[in-house]
Amino acid sequence: DISKAKQNGAEYIIVYMHWGDENKPVNALQRQTAQKLADAGADLIIGSHPHVLQTTEYFRSTVDNKKVLCVYSLGNFISSMASEANKQTISLHIRLRRWQSGKIDLSFAEYKPYYSGTRFSVSPASSAQKAKISTIMGENLILCDKFRF
């Protein structure tokens, strides 16, 4: 529970959700839940379960107007599922920054696209695969080939 984590001294809260419908885009319940998590004090929301990549979205907390990034689903990193959509995946890299005031925020978020091949293998996405993945991910994250850190 987010409020208990804050009471126990958590300075930045990343919520990891197991949600969504398998092999489907983001649904209304995911969006409603993400807004509730942002309102409850989550700083970053990351999800999994649908076995496909899902888009990203920012939410504004109705409590403190804080901007909260939600990455609905990272996809299948290693899988033997056969469909093209099940093979598109990413690794997510974030950097947090602590200000002199002590406040911590998300400095940037970036992803590297991968393709989960057959027999439980994964490799960097080809140019064509990257284009498909970037369309799904939207413009809220930075697509990168080399991580900054």
PDB file of C-alpha atoms in Angstrom:
ATOM      1  CA  ASP A   1       0.000   0.000   0.000  1.00  0.00           C
ATOM      2  CA  ILE A   2       1.406   3.337  -1.098  1.00  0.00           C
ATOM      3  CA  SER A   3       0.492   5.344   2.005  1.00  0.00           C
ATOM      4  CA  LYS A   4       2.117   2.737   4.273  1.00  0.00           C
ATOM      5  CA  ALA A   5       5.289   2.789   2.155  1.00  0.00           C
ATOM      6  CA  LYS A   6       5.441   6.571   2.490  1.00  0.00           C
ATOM      7  CA  GLN A   7       4.884   6.327   6.248  1.00  0.00           C
ATOM      8  CA  ASN A   8       7.803   3.901   6.402  1.00  0.00           C
ATOM      9  CA  GLY A   9      10.109   6.380   4.655  1.00  0.00           C
ATOM     10  CA  ALA A  10       9.810   5.522   0.951  1.00  0.00           C
ATOM     11  CA  GLU A  11      10.976   8.533  -1.030  1.00  0.00           C
ATOM     12  CA  TYR A  12      10.032   7.365  -4.528  1.00  0.00           C
ATOM     13  CA  ILE A  13       7.408   4.742  -5.196  1.00  0.00           C
ATOM     14  CA  ILE A  14       7.458   2.512  -8.267  1.00  0.00           C
ATOM     15  CA  VAL A  15       4.331   0.399  -8.569  1.00  0.00           C
ATOM     16  CA  TYR A  16       4.611  -2.781 -10.618  1.00  0.00           C
ATOM     17  CA  MET A  17       1.227  -4.011 -11.832  1.00  0.00           C
ATOM     18  CA  HIS A  18       0.165  -7.421 -13.138  1.00  0.00           C
ATOM     19  CA  TRP A  19      -2.785  -6.312 -15.256  1.00  0.00           C
ATOM     20  CA  GLY A  20      -4.481  -6.102 -18.630  1.00  0.00           C
ATOM     21  CA  ASP A  21      -6.007  -8.565 -21.048  1.00  0.00           C
ATOM     22  CA  GLU A  22      -3.671 -11.007 -22.761  1.00  0.00           C
ATOM     23  CA  ASN A  23      -2.758 -10.048 -26.323  1.00  0.00           C
ATOM     24  CA  LYS A  24      -4.865  -6.870 -26.202  1.00  0.00           C
ATOM     25  CA  PRO A  25      -4.179  -3.114 -26.064  1.00  0.00           C
ATOM     26  CA  VAL A  26      -4.633  -1.084 -22.885  1.00  0.00           C
ATOM     27  CA  ASN A  27      -8.148  -1.278 -21.475  1.00  0.00           C
ATOM     28  CA  ALA A  28     -10.309   1.157 -19.505  1.00  0.00           C
ATOM     29  CA  LEU A  29      -9.707  -0.603 -16.188  1.00  0.00           C
ATOM     30  CA  GLN A  30      -5.937  -0.233 -16.585  1.00  0.00           C
ATOM     31  CA  ARG A  31      -6.351   3.501 -17.256  1.00  0.00           C
ATOM     32  CA  GLN A  32      -8.697   3.951 -14.290  1.00  0.00           C
ATOM     33  CA  THR A  33      -6.334   2.013 -12.017  1.00  0.00           C
ATOM     34  CA  ALA A  34      -3.333   4.027 -13.200  1.00  0.00           C
ATOM     35  CA  GLN A  35      -5.118   7.280 -12.355  1.00  0.00           C
ATOM     36  CA  LYS A  36      -6.013   5.930  -8.899  1.00  0.00           C
ATOM     37  CA  LEU A  37      -2.377   4.912  -8.342  1.00  0.00           C
ATOM     38  CA  ALA A  38      -1.187   8.374  -9.377  1.00  0.00           C
ATOM     39  CA  ASP A  39      -3.724   9.956  -7.024  1.00  0.00           C
ATOM     40  CA  ALA A  40      -2.586   7.635  -4.207  1.00  0.00           C
ATOM     41  CA  GLY A  41       1.016   8.825  -4.577  1.00  0.00           C
ATOM     42  CA  ALA A  42       2.739   6.461  -7.019  1.00  0.00           C
ATOM     43  CA  ASP A  43       5.705   8.083  -8.764  1.00  0.00           C
ATOM     44  CA  LEU A  44       6.092   5.578 -11.615  1.00  0.00           C
ATOM     45  CA  ILE A  45       3.844   2.738 -12.794  1.00  0.00           C
ATOM     46  CA  ILE A  46       5.172  -0.258 -14.745  1.00  0.00           C
ATOM     47  CA  GLY A  47       3.034  -3.156 -15.859  1.00  0.00           C
ATOM     48  CA  SER A  48       3.149  -6.636 -17.273  1.00  0.00           C
ATOM     49  CA  HIS A  49       0.890  -9.621 -18.005  1.00  0.00           C
ATOM     50  CA  PRO A  50      -0.695  -9.045 -21.452  1.00  0.00           C
ATOM     51  CA  HIS A  51       2.239 -10.770 -23.237  1.00  0.00           C
ATOM     52  CA  VAL A  52       2.365  -7.834 -25.665  1.00  0.00           C
ATOM     53  CA  LEU A  53       3.798  -4.355 -25.535  1.00  0.00           C
ATOM     54  CA  GLN A  54       1.344  -1.694 -24.533  1.00  0.00           C
ATOM     55  CA  THR A  55       1.671   2.058 -24.831  1.00  0.00           C
ATOM     56  CA  THR A  56       2.858   4.618 -22.296  1.00  0.00           C
ATOM     57  CA  GLU A  57       0.920   7.497 -20.832  1.00  0.00           C
ATOM     58  CA  TYR A  58       1.379  10.286 -18.318  1.00  0.00           C
ATOM     59  CA  PHE A  59      -1.183  10.915 -15.615  1.00  0.00           C
ATOM     60  CA  ARG A  60      -1.652  13.999 -13.446  1.00  0.00           C
ATOM     61  CA  SER A  61      -2.385  13.328  -9.811  1.00  0.00           C
ATOM     62  CA  THR A  62      -5.624  15.029  -8.851  1.00  0.00           C
ATOM     63  CA  VAL A  63      -4.178  15.381  -5.335  1.00  0.00           C
ATOM     64  CA  ASP A  64      -0.911  17.242  -5.966  1.00  0.00           C
ATOM     65  CA  ASN A  65      -0.810  17.705  -9.775  1.00  0.00           C
ATOM     66  CA  LYS A  66       2.308  15.483  -9.978  1.00  0.00           C
ATOM     67  CA  LYS A  67       3.068  13.999 -13.422  1.00  0.00           C
ATOM     68  CA  VAL A  68       3.261  10.183 -13.253  1.00  0.00           C
ATOM     69  CA  LEU A  69       4.578   7.992 -16.079  1.00  0.00           C
ATOM     70  CA  CYS A  70       2.755   4.722 -16.736  1.00  0.00           C
ATOM     71  CA  VAL A  71       4.346   2.029 -18.912  1.00  0.00           C
ATOM     72  CA  TYR A  72       1.401  -0.345 -19.242  1.00  0.00           C
ATOM     73  CA  SER A  73       3.272  -3.449 -20.409  1.00  0.00           C
ATOM     74  CA  LEU A  74       6.899  -4.212 -21.241  1.00  0.00           C
ATOM     75  CA  GLY A  75       5.977  -7.208 -23.420  1.00  0.00           C
ATOM     76  CA  ASN A  76       7.551 -10.681 -23.266  1.00  0.00           C
ATOM     77  CA  PHE A  77      11.284 -10.419 -22.797  1.00  0.00           C
ATOM     78  CA  ILE A  78      11.930 -14.115 -23.259  1.00  0.00           C
ATOM     79  CA  SER A  79       9.147 -16.250 -24.629  1.00  0.00           C
ATOM     80  CA  SER A  80       8.256 -19.083 -26.957  1.00  0.00           C
ATOM     81  CA  MET A  81       4.948 -17.492 -27.999  1.00  0.00           C
ATOM     82  CA  ALA A  82       4.595 -17.507 -31.770  1.00  0.00           C
ATOM     83  CA  SER A  83       2.746 -14.343 -32.786  1.00  0.00           C
ATOM     84  CA  GLU A  84       4.624 -11.264 -33.972  1.00  0.00           C
ATOM     85  CA  ALA A  85       3.035  -9.103 -31.254  1.00  0.00           C
ATOM     86  CA  ASN A  86       4.273 -11.492 -28.550  1.00  0.00           C
ATOM     87  CA  LYS A  87       7.838 -11.124 -29.767  1.00  0.00           C
ATOM     88  CA  GLN A  88       8.072  -7.335 -29.448  1.00  0.00           C
ATOM     89  CA  THR A  89       9.606  -6.322 -26.125  1.00  0.00           C
ATOM     90  CA  ILE A  90      11.664  -3.621 -24.450  1.00  0.00           C
ATOM     91  CA  SER A  91      14.024  -3.051 -21.590  1.00  0.00           C
ATOM     92  CA  LEU A  92      13.168   0.066 -19.638  1.00  0.00           C
ATOM     93  CA  HIS A  93      15.869   2.249 -18.119  1.00  0.00           C
ATOM     94  CA  ILE A  94      15.104   5.122 -15.810  1.00  0.00           C
ATOM     95  CA  ARG A  95      17.189   7.678 -13.995  1.00  0.00           C
ATOM     96  CA  LEU A  96      16.049   9.278 -10.778  1.00  0.00           C
ATOM     97  CA  ARG A  97      17.365  12.637  -9.627  1.00  0.00           C
ATOM     98  CA  ARG A  98      17.558  14.013  -6.091  1.00  0.00           C
ATOM     99  CA  TRP A  99      17.307  17.770  -5.890  1.00  0.00           C
ATOM    100  CA  GLN A 100      19.081  19.852  -3.228  1.00  0.00           C
ATOM    101  CA  SER A 101      15.688  20.203  -1.572  1.00  0.00           C
ATOM    102  CA  GLY A 102      15.688  16.414  -1.099  1.00  0.00           C
ATOM    103  CA  LYS A 103      12.883  15.839  -3.594  1.00  0.00           C
ATOM    104  CA  ILE A 104      13.355  12.884  -5.939  1.00  0.00           C
ATOM    105  CA  ASP A 105      11.906  12.768  -9.443  1.00  0.00           C
ATOM    106  CA  LEU A 106      12.216  10.935 -12.728  1.00  0.00           C
ATOM    107  CA  SER A 107      15.062  12.549 -14.640  1.00  0.00           C
ATOM    108  CA  PHE A 108      14.412  10.569 -17.810  1.00  0.00           C
ATOM    109  CA  ALA A 109      13.060   7.271 -19.058  1.00  0.00           C
ATOM    110  CA  GLU A 110      14.286   5.442 -22.114  1.00  0.00           C
ATOM    111  CA  TYR A 111      13.803   2.050 -23.675  1.00  0.00           C
ATOM    112  CA  LYS A 112      15.722  -0.287 -25.877  1.00  0.00           C
ATOM    113  CA  PRO A 113      13.636  -2.402 -28.272  1.00  0.00           C
ATOM    114  CA  TYR A 114      14.209  -6.139 -28.522  1.00  0.00           C
ATOM    115  CA  TYR A 115      12.749  -9.041 -30.406  1.00  0.00           C
ATOM    116  CA  SER A 116      12.050 -12.301 -28.627  1.00  0.00           C
ATOM    117  CA  GLY A 117      12.827 -15.036 -31.125  1.00  0.00           C
ATOM    118  CA  THR A 118      12.074 -18.713 -31.059  1.00  0.00           C
ATOM    119  CA  ARG A 119      13.452 -21.103 -28.489  1.00  0.00           C
ATOM    120  CA  PHE A 120      13.655 -18.540 -25.674  1.00  0.00           C
ATOM    121  CA  SER A 121      16.131 -16.183 -27.301  1.00  0.00           C
ATOM    122  CA  VAL A 122      16.138 -12.392 -27.414  1.00  0.00           C
ATOM    123  CA  SER A 123      18.060  -9.989 -29.635  1.00  0.00           C
ATOM    124  CA  PRO A 124      18.126  -6.276 -30.399  1.00  0.00           C
ATOM    125  CA  ALA A 125      15.257  -5.302 -32.662  1.00  0.00           C
ATOM    126  CA  SER A 126      15.905  -4.764 -36.377  1.00  0.00           C
ATOM    127  CA  SER A 127      15.131  -1.390 -37.944  1.00  0.00           C
ATOM    128  CA  ALA A 128      11.705  -2.611 -39.084  1.00  0.00           C
ATOM    129  CA  GLN A 129      10.958  -4.075 -35.651  1.00  0.00           C
ATOM    130  CA  LYS A 130      12.090  -0.836 -33.958  1.00  0.00           C
ATOM    131  CA  ALA A 131       9.651   1.131 -36.093  1.00  0.00           C
ATOM    132  CA  LYS A 132       6.758  -1.110 -35.047  1.00  0.00           C
ATOM    133  CA  ILE A 133       7.780  -0.983 -31.384  1.00  0.00           C
ATOM    134  CA  SER A 134       8.168   2.802 -31.351  1.00  0.00           C
ATOM    135  CA  THR A 135       4.657   3.153 -32.782  1.00  0.00           C
ATOM    136  CA  ILE A 136       3.283   1.107 -29.880  1.00  0.00           C
ATOM    137  CA  MET A 137       5.348   2.860 -27.202  1.00  0.00           C
ATOM    138  CA  GLY A 138       4.365   6.367 -28.259  1.00  0.00           C
ATOM    139  CA  GLU A 139       6.375   9.503 -27.593  1.00  0.00           C
ATOM    140  CA  ASN A 140       6.580   9.458 -23.793  1.00  0.00           C
ATOM    141  CA  LEU A 141       9.842   7.507 -23.672  1.00  0.00           C
ATOM    142  CA  ILE A 142      13.129   7.964 -25.491  1.00  0.00           C
ATOM    143  CA  LEU A 143      14.046   5.227 -27.979  1.00  0.00           C
ATOM    144  CA  CYS A 144      17.746   4.453 -27.670  1.00  0.00           C
ATOM    145  CA  ASP A 145      20.350   2.134 -29.097  1.00  0.00           C
ATOM    146  CA  LYS A 146      22.903   2.835 -26.373  1.00  0.00           C
ATOM    147  CA  PHE A 147      21.955   3.655 -22.828  1.00  0.00           C
ATOM    148  CA  ARG A 148      23.269   6.871 -21.331  1.00  0.00           C
ATOM    149  CA  PHE A 149      24.513   5.160 -18.184  1.00  0.00           C
TER     150      PHE A 149
END
